[in-house]
Amino acid sequence: MNHISLTINKKMYSIDVEEDVRLIDLLRDQLFLTGTKEGCGEGECGACTVIMDGRVVNSCLVMAFQAEGSNITTIEGMSDKDELHPIQKAFLDKGAVQCGFCTPGMVLSAKSLLDKNENPTREEIREGISGNLCRCTGYNKIVDAIELASKEIREEKKE
Amino acid sequence: MKKRGKGIAATFYGTGYGNGFPDVSKAVAEVDHDGNVNIYVCATEVGQGAKTIIIQMVAEILGLGMNDIHLISEDTSQTLDTGTAAASRQTYNTGNAVKKAVEVLKSKLLEKAKEHLKLPSLLGLEVKDKVIYLKTFPKKRVCFKDLIEEKISVEETFTAQTVQMDEETGQGAPYWPYTFSCYGVEVEVDTETGIIEVIKGVCAQDVGRAINPELIEGQIDGGFSMGLGYGIMEKLNCKDGEIKNNKFSKYLIPTALDMPELEKIIVEDPESSAPFGAKGIGEPVILPAAPAILNAIYDAIGVRFYEIPVTPDKVLSEINREI
Ligand code: FES
Ligand code: FES
């Protein structure tokens, strides 16, 4: 058993975790943050994507004890209370969600991309989400949505 | 060397279970004593948009906003059987069942309103936002809530037409309706690595009638990507009945970098037996992608492939054999 402290979605946690518990298990099973999805459990699909200290990680490949002291954003931390994040809004507006299983991971990869590159080209967007598999949408409307979000975020900043 | 080629493919797809197999959808439409409109179906939503278009159809018939309709779906303790969300059949089959039920419900409401308003005829009675009124004298009006003491519930069934094919001759009419698709693609084949890149696609899809164009576009994108994977990437690799490529590290599906931008053309030609003329496109949108890609590969390097997926190793061995 390890005792770890970490910040998730701006909230501090101090919690006991077993050695063999992965970050995704901690999030889903111990903290009930079930927005993070498990697709493959082996780092191939990106459904479990979260942002850890500013970088996207596959939470199925990170052990919970490795998250000690880290700062994590999950899909539950994207919206500001009831106000959706511009990326989430754009996903809705562009019809970028079908079954929704890849969506939390896609939104977080998009956030991480736009945090680093405010105005990406469509090709850069494709690259930014290339670690996230989607079986439903063929990605094009997701690319549209991230393009729209990037525009909205830049405009918001101007105001 | 990189070589480019273009290819097209046209396909048709039969909706529903077909071949004489009973294909039945049941729907219940009701207005309760508070004037709420409830629709009960069991059209499983897997992201294709079944729930959205069913609500759209109800809204259209009853003159309601989409938020005024309460859809109860996928709960087998409350709903009847609408068959599987498979065979691209929910828009057509369940759409038809819902349309029938809601139309009967509407005529019952109008009949009641006629009595309530003491009118001699149904002529000119309209329904909008849960109010029934006379078009020529809108003061003659009554809202659902005041009209209904006990809930009115209508159950309707739609059964598709299908003829089993003759086992000897192979003749018959297994499906109704059919849905047509035609895709054109451009590919670039790297003759050194054997890697095929699909760089452009134009997709013309017959939909009967587009109930929700945005959902249709999303289905085309998704279907194209599945067809692309089917054509050049996805290999189960079955050995002695065992799937060897049983994880994403071995069974490759397209990523955002593998998908081209698509130009989508929605072809509307209403189907007479379909609800508002609309047909399902879930599977039809997958079909032309792989054959169009294989035709484009032929155009690029002059090699005909008869087996999919056309993976880089196959491309290379064919190119080397040619030399
Ligand atoms: S579940 Fe972590 S990458 Fe698939
Ligand atoms: S929306 Fe279904 S996997 Fe992406």
CSV table of C-alpha atoms and ligand atoms in Angstrom, one decimal:
chain,number,residue,atom,x,y,z
A,1,MET,CA,0.0,0.0,0.0
A,2,ASN,CA,1.3,3.5,-0.9
A,3,HIS,CA,0.0,6.8,0.3
A,4,ILE,CA,0.0,9.5,-2.4
A,5,SER,CA,-1.0,13.1,-2.7
A,6,LEU,CA,-2.0,14.6,-6.0
A,7,THR,CA,-4.2,17.2,-7.5
A,8,ILE,CA,-7.0,16.2,-9.8
A,9,ASN,CA,-9.1,18.8,-11.5
A,10,LYS,CA,-7.9,21.4,-9.1
A,11,LYS,CA,-8.8,19.4,-6.1
A,12,MET,CA,-6.3,18.0,-3.7
A,13,TYR,CA,-6.4,14.3,-2.9
A,14,SER,CA,-4.5,12.3,-0.3
A,15,ILE,CA,-5.2,8.7,-0.8
A,16,ASP,CA,-4.0,5.1,-0.2
A,17,VAL,CA,-3.4,3.0,-3.3
A,18,GLU,CA,-2.3,-0.6,-3.8
A,19,GLU,CA,1.0,-1.1,-5.7
A,20,ASP,CA,-0.7,-2.8,-8.7
A,21,VAL,CA,-3.3,-0.1,-9.2
A,22,ARG,CA,-3.0,1.9,-12.4
A,23,LEU,CA,-3.9,5.5,-12.6
A,24,ILE,CA,-7.1,4.7,-14.6
A,25,ASP,CA,-8.2,2.3,-11.8
A,26,LEU,CA,-7.6,5.0,-9.2
A,27,LEU,CA,-9.6,7.5,-11.3
A,28,ARG,CA,-12.5,5.2,-12.2
A,29,ASP,CA,-12.8,2.7,-9.3
A,30,GLN,CA,-11.6,4.7,-6.3
A,31,LEU,CA,-12.5,8.2,-7.2
A,32,PHE,CA,-15.5,7.4,-9.4
A,33,LEU,CA,-14.3,9.7,-12.2
A,34,THR,CA,-15.7,7.4,-14.8
A,35,GLY,CA,-15.5,9.9,-17.6
A,36,THR,CA,-12.1,8.4,-18.4
A,37,LYS,CA,-12.6,5.3,-20.5
A,38,GLU,CA,-10.6,2.1,-20.8
A,39,GLY,CA,-10.5,0.7,-24.4
A,40,CYS,CA,-7.5,-1.5,-24.8
A,41,GLY,CA,-5.5,-1.3,-21.5
A,42,GLU,CA,-2.2,-1.4,-23.5
A,43,GLY,CA,-1.5,2.1,-24.6
A,44,GLU,CA,-2.9,1.8,-28.2
A,45,CYS,CA,-6.3,3.5,-28.2
A,46,GLY,CA,-6.1,6.7,-26.2
A,47,ALA,CA,-9.6,6.3,-24.7
A,48,CYS,CA,-7.9,6.6,-21.2
A,49,THR,CA,-6.1,9.9,-22.1
A,50,VAL,CA,-5.7,12.4,-19.2
A,51,ILE,CA,-3.4,15.4,-18.9
A,52,MET,CA,-0.7,14.9,-16.3
A,53,ASP,CA,1.6,17.9,-15.6
A,54,GLY,CA,0.8,19.4,-18.9
A,55,ARG,CA,1.4,16.3,-21.0
A,56,VAL,CA,-1.2,13.8,-22.3
A,57,VAL,CA,-0.7,10.3,-20.9
A,58,ASN,CA,-2.5,7.0,-21.3
A,59,SER,CA,-3.7,6.5,-17.8
A,60,CYS,CA,-3.7,2.7,-18.4
A,61,LEU,CA,0.0,2.8,-18.7
A,62,VAL,CA,0.7,4.9,-15.6
A,63,MET,CA,0.8,3.3,-12.2
A,64,ALA,CA,-1.2,5.2,-9.5
A,65,PHE,CA,1.9,5.6,-7.3
A,66,GLN,CA,3.7,7.3,-10.2
A,67,ALA,CA,1.2,10.1,-10.0
A,68,GLU,CA,2.4,11.2,-6.6
A,69,GLY,CA,2.6,14.9,-6.5
A,70,SER,CA,1.3,15.4,-10.0
A,71,ASN,CA,-1.4,17.6,-11.4
A,72,ILE,CA,-4.0,15.8,-13.4
A,73,THR,CA,-6.9,17.0,-15.6
A,74,THR,CA,-9.6,14.5,-16.6
A,75,ILE,CA,-12.7,15.1,-18.7
A,76,GLU,CA,-14.6,16.0,-15.5
A,77,GLY,CA,-12.3,19.0,-15.1
A,78,MET,CA,-12.8,20.4,-18.5
A,79,SER,CA,-16.1,22.3,-17.9
A,80,ASP,CA,-16.3,25.3,-15.6
A,81,LYS,CA,-19.2,24.2,-13.4
A,82,ASP,CA,-22.1,24.1,-15.8
A,83,GLU,CA,-20.3,26.0,-18.6
A,84,LEU,CA,-18.8,23.6,-21.1
A,85,HIS,CA,-15.3,24.2,-22.3
A,86,PRO,CA,-15.1,25.6,-25.9
A,87,ILE,CA,-13.7,22.3,-27.1
A,88,GLN,CA,-16.6,20.4,-25.7
A,89,LYS,CA,-19.0,23.0,-27.2
A,90,ALA,CA,-17.3,22.7,-30.6
A,91,PHE,CA,-17.6,18.8,-30.4
A,92,LEU,CA,-21.4,19.3,-30.0
A,93,ASP,CA,-21.7,22.0,-32.6
A,94,LYS,CA,-19.8,20.0,-35.3
A,95,GLY,CA,-21.4,16.6,-34.6
A,96,ALA,CA,-18.0,15.2,-33.6
A,97,VAL,CA,-19.5,12.6,-31.2
A,98,GLN,CA,-21.1,9.4,-32.2
A,99,CYS,CA,-20.9,6.5,-29.7
A,100,GLY,CA,-18.8,8.8,-27.5
A,101,PHE,CA,-16.3,6.3,-26.2
A,102,CYS,CA,-13.3,8.0,-27.6
A,103,THR,CA,-14.6,11.5,-26.8
A,104,PRO,CA,-13.2,12.2,-23.4
A,105,GLY,CA,-9.7,11.2,-24.6
A,106,MET,CA,-10.1,13.2,-27.9
A,107,VAL,CA,-11.2,16.3,-25.9
A,108,LEU,CA,-8.2,16.1,-23.7
A,109,SER,CA,-5.7,15.5,-26.5
A,110,ALA,CA,-7.3,18.5,-28.2
A,111,LYS,CA,-6.9,20.6,-25.1
A,112,SER,CA,-3.2,19.6,-24.8
A,113,LEU,CA,-2.7,20.4,-28.5
A,114,LEU,CA,-4.4,23.8,-28.3
A,115,ASP,CA,-2.5,24.7,-25.0
A,116,LYS,CA,0.7,24.4,-26.9
A,117,ASN,CA,-0.4,25.5,-30.4
A,118,GLU,CA,-3.2,28.0,-30.5
A,119,ASN,CA,-3.7,27.9,-34.2
A,120,PRO,CA,-2.9,24.5,-35.6
A,121,THR,CA,-3.4,23.5,-39.2
A,122,ARG,CA,-5.7,20.6,-40.0
A,123,GLU,CA,-2.7,18.4,-40.5
A,124,GLU,CA,-1.3,19.4,-37.1
A,125,ILE,CA,-4.7,18.6,-35.5
A,126,ARG,CA,-4.7,15.2,-37.2
A,127,GLU,CA,-1.3,14.6,-35.7
A,128,GLY,CA,-2.3,15.8,-32.3
A,129,ILE,CA,-5.2,13.3,-32.1
A,130,SER,CA,-3.4,10.4,-33.9
A,131,GLY,CA,-2.9,8.6,-30.6
A,132,ASN,CA,-6.6,8.5,-30.1
A,133,LEU,CA,-8.5,5.9,-32.1
A,134,CYS,CA,-12.1,6.5,-33.1
A,135,ARG,CA,-14.2,3.8,-34.8
A,136,CYS,CA,-17.3,5.9,-35.5
A,137,THR,CA,-16.6,9.3,-36.8
A,138,GLY,CA,-13.8,8.9,-39.4
A,139,TYR,CA,-12.2,11.8,-37.5
A,140,ASN,CA,-13.2,14.5,-40.0
A,141,LYS,CA,-15.8,16.1,-37.8
A,142,ILE,CA,-13.5,15.9,-34.8
A,143,VAL,CA,-10.9,17.8,-36.8
A,144,ASP,CA,-13.6,20.3,-37.7
A,145,ALA,CA,-14.5,20.7,-34.1
A,146,ILE,CA,-11.0,21.3,-32.9
A,147,GLU,CA,-10.5,23.8,-35.7
A,148,LEU,CA,-13.6,25.6,-34.5
A,149,ALA,CA,-12.5,25.5,-30.9
A,150,SER,CA,-9.1,26.9,-31.7
A,151,LYS,CA,-10.9,29.8,-33.4
A,152,GLU,CA,-13.3,30.4,-30.5
A,153,ILE,CA,-10.5,30.2,-27.9
A,154,ARG,CA,-8.4,32.8,-29.8
A,155,GLU,CA,-11.4,35.1,-30.1
A,156,GLU,CA,-12.2,34.7,-26.5
A,157,LYS,CA,-8.6,35.8,-25.6
A,158,LYS,CA,-8.8,38.9,-27.8
A,159,GLU,CA,-11.9,40.1,-26.0
B,1,MET,CA,8.8,6.3,-56.2
B,2,LYS,CA,5.4,7.6,-55.4
B,3,LYS,CA,2.7,6.8,-57.9
B,4,ARG,CA,-0.8,8.2,-57.9
B,5,GLY,CA,-4.0,6.7,-59.2
B,6,LYS,CA,-7.8,7.3,-59.2
B,7,GLY,CA,-10.6,4.8,-58.8
B,8,ILE,CA,-14.3,4.7,-58.4
B,9,ALA,CA,-16.8,2.1,-57.2
B,10,ALA,CA,-20.6,1.9,-57.1
B,11,THR,CA,-22.5,-0.4,-54.8
B,12,PHE,CA,-26.0,-1.3,-53.7
B,13,TYR,CA,-27.2,-2.6,-50.3
B,14,GLY,CA,-30.4,-4.3,-49.3
B,15,THR,CA,-32.0,-2.9,-46.1
B,16,GLY,CA,-33.1,-5.2,-43.3
B,17,TYR,CA,-32.8,-8.9,-42.5
B,18,GLY,CA,-34.0,-9.9,-46.0
B,19,ASN,CA,-34.3,-13.3,-47.7
B,20,GLY,CA,-37.8,-13.9,-46.3
B,21,PHE,CA,-36.8,-13.5,-42.7
B,22,PRO,CA,-39.5,-11.7,-40.6
B,23,ASP,CA,-38.4,-8.1,-40.0
B,24,VAL,CA,-40.7,-6.5,-37.5
B,25,SER,CA,-40.6,-3.2,-35.6
B,26,LYS,CA,-43.1,-2.2,-32.9
B,27,ALA,CA,-43.6,1.3,-31.5
B,28,VAL,CA,-46.0,2.8,-29.0
B,29,ALA,CA,-47.0,6.5,-29.0
B,30,GLU,CA,-49.0,8.1,-26.2
B,31,VAL,CA,-50.2,11.3,-24.8
B,32,ASP,CA,-50.7,11.2,-21.0
B,33,HIS,CA,-53.2,13.2,-18.9
B,34,ASP,CA,-50.6,15.9,-18.4
B,35,GLY,CA,-50.4,16.4,-22.2
B,36,ASN,CA,-46.9,14.8,-22.4
B,37,VAL,CA,-46.0,13.0,-25.5
B,38,ASN,CA,-44.2,9.7,-24.9
B,39,ILE,CA,-42.7,7.4,-27.5
B,40,TYR,CA,-41.7,3.8,-26.7
B,41,VAL,CA,-39.3,2.0,-29.0
B,42,CYS,CA,-36.2,-0.2,-28.5
B,43,ALA,CA,-34.0,1.2,-31.2
B,44,THR,CA,-30.5,0.8,-29.7
B,45,GLU,CA,-28.5,4.0,-30.0
B,46,VAL,CA,-24.8,3.3,-30.8
B,47,GLY,CA,-24.0,6.8,-31.9
B,48,GLN,CA,-25.6,6.4,-35.3
B,49,GLY,CA,-28.4,8.8,-34.3
B,50,ALA,CA,-31.5,6.6,-34.2
B,51,LYS,CA,-32.9,8.4,-31.2
B,52,THR,CA,-32.4,11.8,-32.8
B,53,ILE,CA,-34.1,11.0,-36.0
B,54,ILE,CA,-37.0,9.2,-34.3
B,55,ILE,CA,-37.6,12.3,-32.3
B,56,GLN,CA,-37.4,14.4,-35.4
B,57,MET,CA,-40.0,12.3,-37.1
B,58,VAL,CA,-42.4,12.6,-34.2
B,59,ALA,CA,-41.8,16.3,-34.0
B,60,GLU,CA,-42.6,16.7,-37.6
B,61,ILE,CA,-45.9,14.8,-37.4
B,62,LEU,CA,-47.2,16.4,-34.2
B,63,GLY,CA,-45.9,19.9,-34.8
B,64,LEU,CA,-43.7,19.8,-31.6
B,65,GLY,CA,-40.3,20.9,-30.6
B,66,MET,CA,-37.8,18.1,-30.2
B,67,ASN,CA,-37.5,18.9,-26.4
B,68,ASP,CA,-41.3,18.3,-26.0
B,69,ILE,CA,-41.0,14.6,-26.9
B,70,HIS,CA,-40.1,12.1,-24.3
B,71,LEU,CA,-38.4,9.1,-25.9
B,72,ILE,CA,-38.2,5.9,-23.9
B,73,SER,CA,-35.8,3.6,-25.7
B,74,GLU,CA,-33.6,0.5,-25.0
B,75,ASP,CA,-35.5,-0.4,-21.8
B,76,THR,CA,-37.0,-3.8,-22.5
B,77,SER,CA,-39.1,-3.6,-19.3
B,78,GLN,CA,-41.0,-0.7,-20.9
B,79,THR,CA,-40.7,-1.1,-24.6
B,80,LEU,CA,-41.7,-3.6,-27.3
B,81,ASP,CA,-39.4,-5.2,-29.7
B,82,THR,CA,-38.1,-3.0,-32.5
B,83,GLY,CA,-35.5,-5.6,-33.7
B,84,THR,CA,-31.8,-5.1,-33.7
B,85,ALA,CA,-29.8,-1.9,-34.5
B,86,ALA,CA,-28.3,-3.9,-37.4
B,87,ALA,CA,-28.8,-4.3,-41.1
B,88,SER,CA,-29.2,-0.5,-41.5
B,89,ARG,CA,-32.8,-1.0,-40.6
B,90,GLN,CA,-33.8,1.3,-37.7
B,91,THR,CA,-34.5,4.5,-39.8
B,92,TYR,CA,-36.6,2.5,-42.3
B,93,ASN,CA,-38.3,-0.1,-40.1
B,94,THR,CA,-38.6,1.5,-36.7
B,95,GLY,CA,-39.1,4.9,-38.4
B,96,ASN,CA,-42.1,3.4,-40.2
B,97,ALA,CA,-43.5,1.9,-37.0
B,98,VAL,CA,-43.1,5.2,-35.2
B,99,LYS,CA,-44.7,7.1,-38.0
B,100,LYS,CA,-47.7,4.8,-38.1
B,101,ALA,CA,-48.2,5.0,-34.4
B,102,VAL,CA,-47.9,8.7,-34.2
B,103,GLU,CA,-50.2,9.3,-37.2
B,104,VAL,CA,-52.9,7.2,-35.6
B,105,LEU,CA,-52.4,9.0,-32.3
B,106,LYS,CA,-52.7,12.3,-34.1
B,107,SER,CA,-56.0,11.3,-35.8
B,108,LYS,CA,-57.4,10.2,-32.4
B,109,LEU,CA,-56.4,13.5,-30.9
B,110,LEU,CA,-58.1,15.4,-33.8
B,111,GLU,CA,-61.2,13.3,-33.4
B,112,LYS,CA,-61.4,14.1,-29.7
B,113,ALA,CA,-60.7,17.8,-30.5
B,114,LYS,CA,-63.5,17.9,-33.0
B,115,GLU,CA,-66.0,16.7,-30.4
B,116,HIS,CA,-64.5,18.9,-27.7
B,117,LEU,CA,-64.8,22.0,-29.9
B,118,LYS,CA,-68.2,20.9,-31.1
B,119,LEU,CA,-67.1,21.1,-34.8
B,120,PRO,CA,-68.9,19.2,-37.5
B,121,SER,CA,-65.7,18.1,-39.4
B,122,LEU,CA,-62.0,17.4,-39.0
B,123,LEU,CA,-61.3,19.7,-41.9
B,124,GLY,CA,-58.7,22.5,-41.1
B,125,LEU,CA,-57.8,21.2,-37.7
B,126,GLU,CA,-54.1,21.7,-37.0
B,127,VAL,CA,-51.7,20.6,-34.3
B,128,LYS,CA,-48.9,22.7,-33.0
B,129,ASP,CA,-47.1,22.9,-29.7
B,130,LYS,CA,-49.6,20.7,-28.0
B,131,VAL,CA,-52.5,22.8,-29.1
B,132,ILE,CA,-55.2,21.7,-31.6
B,133,TYR,CA,-56.8,24.6,-33.4
B,134,LEU,CA,-59.0,25.4,-36.4
B,135,LYS,CA,-56.9,27.0,-39.1
B,136,THR,CA,-59.6,29.3,-40.3
B,137,PHE,CA,-60.6,30.4,-36.8
B,138,PRO,CA,-57.7,29.9,-34.4
B,139,LYS,CA,-59.8,30.9,-31.4
B,140,LYS,CA,-61.4,27.5,-31.7
B,141,ARG,CA,-58.6,25.7,-29.8
B,142,VAL,CA,-57.8,23.3,-27.1
B,143,CYS,CA,-54.6,22.1,-25.6
B,144,PHE,CA,-53.6,18.5,-25.1
B,145,LYS,CA,-53.9,18.8,-21.3
B,146,ASP,CA,-57.5,20.0,-21.4
B,147,LEU,CA,-58.5,17.5,-24.0
B,148,ILE,CA,-57.2,14.3,-22.4
B,149,GLU,CA,-58.6,12.8,-19.2
B,150,GLU,CA,-57.1,9.4,-19.6
B,151,LYS,CA,-53.9,8.7,-21.5
B,152,ILE,CA,-54.2,7.7,-25.1
B,153,SER,CA,-51.9,5.0,-26.2
B,154,VAL,CA,-51.4,3.6,-29.7
B,155,GLU,CA,-49.3,0.6,-30.6
B,156,GLU,CA,-48.3,0.0,-34.2
B,157,THR,CA,-46.2,-2.6,-36.0
B,158,PHE,CA,-44.3,-2.3,-39.3
B,159,THR,CA,-43.3,-5.5,-41.1
B,160,ALA,CA,-40.9,-5.2,-44.0
B,161,GLN,CA,-41.6,-7.0,-47.3
B,162,THR,CA,-39.1,-9.7,-48.3
B,163,VAL,CA,-39.2,-12.8,-50.5
B,164,GLN,CA,-37.0,-15.8,-49.8
B,165,MET,CA,-34.8,-16.7,-52.7
B,166,ASP,CA,-35.4,-19.9,-54.5
B,167,GLU,CA,-32.7,-22.4,-53.3
B,168,GLU,CA,-32.4,-24.0,-56.8
B,169,THR,CA,-32.5,-20.9,-59.0
B,170,GLY,CA,-31.3,-18.2,-56.7
B,171,GLN,CA,-34.2,-16.0,-57.8
B,172,GLY,CA,-36.3,-13.9,-55.5
B,173,ALA,CA,-36.6,-10.4,-54.1
B,174,PRO,CA,-34.7,-10.6,-50.9
B,175,TYR,CA,-34.6,-7.0,-49.9
B,176,TRP,CA,-36.7,-3.8,-50.0
B,177,PRO,CA,-35.5,-1.1,-50.2
B,178,TYR,CA,-32.1,-0.9,-51.7
B,179,THR,CA,-29.6,1.9,-51.1
B,180,PHE,CA,-27.0,3.0,-53.6
B,181,SER,CA,-23.5,4.5,-53.1
B,182,CYS,CA,-20.7,5.7,-55.4
B,183,TYR,CA,-17.3,6.8,-54.2
B,184,GLY,CA,-14.2,8.1,-56.0
B,185,VAL,CA,-10.8,8.1,-54.4
B,186,GLU,CA,-7.3,9.1,-55.1
B,187,VAL,CA,-4.4,7.1,-53.7
B,188,GLU,CA,-0.6,7.5,-53.6
B,189,VAL,CA,1.4,4.2,-53.6
B,190,ASP,CA,4.9,4.3,-52.3
B,191,THR,CA,6.7,1.6,-54.5
B,192,GLU,CA,9.6,1.4,-52.1
B,193,THR,CA,7.7,0.8,-48.9
B,194,GLY,CA,4.4,-0.6,-50.3
B,195,ILE,CA,2.5,1.9,-48.2
B,196,ILE,CA,-0.8,3.2,-49.7
B,197,GLU,CA,-2.1,6.5,-48.7
B,198,VAL,CA,-5.6,7.6,-49.6
B,199,ILE,CA,-5.3,11.3,-50.3
B,200,LYS,CA,-8.8,12.2,-51.3
B,201,GLY,CA,-12.3,10.9,-51.4
B,202,VAL,CA,-15.6,12.0,-52.9
B,203,CYS,CA,-18.6,10.2,-51.6
B,204,ALA,CA,-22.1,10.2,-53.2
B,205,GLN,CA,-24.7,8.5,-51.0
B,206,ASP,CA,-28.3,7.9,-51.8
B,207,VAL,CA,-30.3,8.4,-48.6
B,208,GLY,CA,-33.9,8.4,-49.9
B,209,ARG,CA,-34.5,11.6,-47.9
B,210,ALA,CA,-32.0,13.3,-45.5
B,211,ILE,CA,-33.8,13.5,-42.1
B,212,ASN,CA,-30.6,14.8,-40.6
B,213,PRO,CA,-27.8,15.8,-43.0
B,214,GLU,CA,-25.2,16.3,-40.3
B,215,LEU,CA,-25.7,12.8,-39.0
B,216,ILE,CA,-25.5,11.5,-42.6
B,217,GLU,CA,-22.2,13.3,-43.1
B,218,GLY,CA,-20.8,11.8,-39.9
B,219,GLN,CA,-21.9,8.3,-41.0
B,220,ILE,CA,-20.2,8.8,-44.4
B,221,ASP,CA,-17.0,9.8,-42.7
B,222,GLY,CA,-17.1,6.9,-40.3
B,223,GLY,CA,-18.2,4.4,-43.0
B,224,PHE,CA,-15.4,5.5,-45.3
B,225,SER,CA,-12.8,5.0,-42.5
B,226,MET,CA,-14.1,1.5,-41.8
B,227,GLY,CA,-14.0,0.7,-45.5
B,228,LEU,CA,-10.5,2.2,-45.8
B,229,GLY,CA,-9.3,0.0,-42.9
B,230,TYR,CA,-11.1,-3.0,-44.4
B,231,GLY,CA,-9.4,-2.4,-47.8
B,232,ILE,CA,-5.8,-1.8,-46.8
B,233,MET,CA,-5.2,-2.3,-43.1
B,234,GLU,CA,-7.5,-4.6,-41.0
B,235,LYS,CA,-6.5,-8.2,-40.9
B,236,LEU,CA,-7.9,-10.6,-38.2
B,237,ASN,CA,-5.3,-13.2,-39.1
B,238,CYS,CA,-7.4,-16.3,-38.2
B,239,LYS,CA,-5.3,-19.5,-37.7
B,240,ASP,CA,-7.2,-22.7,-36.7
B,241,GLY,CA,-10.2,-20.7,-35.7
B,242,GLU,CA,-8.2,-18.4,-33.5
B,243,ILE,CA,-7.9,-14.7,-34.1
B,244,LYS,CA,-4.2,-13.9,-33.9
B,245,ASN,CA,-4.5,-10.1,-34.4
B,246,ASN,CA,-6.6,-9.7,-31.3
B,247,LYS,CA,-5.3,-6.3,-30.1
B,248,PHE,CA,-4.9,-2.8,-31.5
B,249,SER,CA,-1.1,-3.2,-31.7
B,250,LYS,CA,-1.6,-6.0,-34.3
B,251,TYR,CA,-5.0,-5.2,-35.7
B,252,LEU,CA,-4.5,-1.8,-37.2
B,253,ILE,CA,-7.5,0.5,-37.8
B,254,PRO,CA,-7.2,4.0,-39.4
B,255,THR,CA,-6.1,6.9,-37.3
B,256,ALA,CA,-6.8,10.6,-38.0
B,257,LEU,CA,-3.6,10.6,-40.1
B,258,ASP,CA,-4.9,7.8,-42.4
B,259,MET,CA,-8.2,9.5,-43.1
B,260,PRO,CA,-8.4,11.9,-46.1
B,261,GLU,CA,-10.7,14.9,-46.2
B,262,LEU,CA,-14.0,13.8,-47.9
B,263,GLU,CA,-16.3,15.7,-50.2
B,264,LYS,CA,-19.8,14.4,-49.4
B,265,ILE,CA,-22.7,14.4,-51.8
B,266,ILE,CA,-26.1,13.5,-50.3
B,267,VAL,CA,-28.4,12.2,-53.0
B,268,GLU,CA,-32.1,12.5,-52.2
B,269,ASP,CA,-34.6,10.3,-54.0
B,270,PRO,CA,-37.4,9.5,-51.6
B,271,GLU,CA,-38.3,5.9,-51.2
B,272,SER,CA,-42.1,5.4,-51.5
B,273,SER,CA,-42.3,2.8,-48.7
B,274,ALA,CA,-40.0,4.7,-46.3
B,275,PRO,CA,-40.9,7.1,-43.5
B,276,PHE,CA,-40.6,10.5,-45.1
B,277,GLY,CA,-38.8,8.7,-47.9
B,278,ALA,CA,-35.7,8.0,-45.7
B,279,LYS,CA,-33.5,5.0,-45.8
B,280,GLY,CA,-30.8,3.8,-43.4
B,281,ILE,CA,-27.2,4.2,-44.5
B,282,GLY,CA,-25.1,2.7,-41.7
B,283,GLU,CA,-23.7,-0.1,-43.8
B,284,PRO,CA,-24.1,1.2,-47.3
B,285,VAL,CA,-21.5,4.0,-46.5
B,286,ILE,CA,-18.8,1.4,-45.8
B,287,LEU,CA,-19.2,-0.6,-49.1
B,288,PRO,CA,-17.7,1.4,-51.9
B,289,ALA,CA,-14.5,2.5,-50.1
B,290,ALA,CA,-12.5,-0.7,-50.4
B,291,PRO,CA,-13.3,-1.4,-54.1
B,292,ALA,CA,-12.7,2.2,-55.1
B,293,ILE,CA,-9.3,2.1,-53.3
B,294,LEU,CA,-8.4,-1.2,-55.1
B,295,ASN,CA,-9.3,0.3,-58.4
B,296,ALA,CA,-7.2,3.4,-57.6
B,297,ILE,CA,-4.2,1.1,-56.7
B,298,TYR,CA,-4.6,-0.6,-60.1
B,299,ASP,CA,-4.6,2.8,-61.8
B,300,ALA,CA,-1.5,3.8,-59.9
B,301,ILE,CA,0.7,0.7,-60.3
B,302,GLY,CA,-1.1,-1.5,-62.7
B,303,VAL,CA,-1.6,-4.4,-60.3
B,304,ARG,CA,-5.0,-5.9,-59.7
B,305,PHE,CA,-5.6,-7.2,-56.2
B,306,TYR,CA,-8.3,-9.7,-55.6
B,307,GLU,CA,-7.9,-10.0,-51.8
B,308,ILE,CA,-8.2,-7.5,-49.0
B,309,PRO,CA,-6.6,-6.0,-47.0
B,310,VAL,CA,-3.9,-4.9,-49.5
B,311,THR,CA,-1.2,-4.5,-46.9
B,312,PRO,CA,2.3,-3.0,-47.8
B,313,ASP,CA,3.9,-6.5,-47.9
B,314,LYS,CA,1.4,-7.6,-50.5
B,315,VAL,CA,2.0,-4.5,-52.6
B,316,LEU,CA,5.8,-5.0,-52.5
B,317,SER,CA,5.7,-8.6,-53.4
B,318,GLU,CA,3.4,-7.9,-56.4
B,319,ILE,CA,5.6,-5.0,-57.5
B,320,ASN,CA,8.8,-7.2,-57.2
B,321,ARG,CA,7.1,-10.0,-59.1
B,322,GLU,CA,6.3,-7.6,-62.0
B,323,ILE,CA,9.9,-6.6,-62.3
C,1,FES,S1,-7.1,2.1,-22.6
C,1,FES,FE1,-5.3,3.2,-22.4
C,1,FES,S2,-4.6,3.4,-24.4
C,1,FES,FE2,-6.3,2.1,-24.6
C,2,FES,S1,-17.3,8.3,-31.4
C,2,FES,FE1,-17.3,6.1,-31.2
C,2,FES,S2,-15.2,5.7,-31.0
C,2,FES,FE2,-15.2,7.8,-31.4
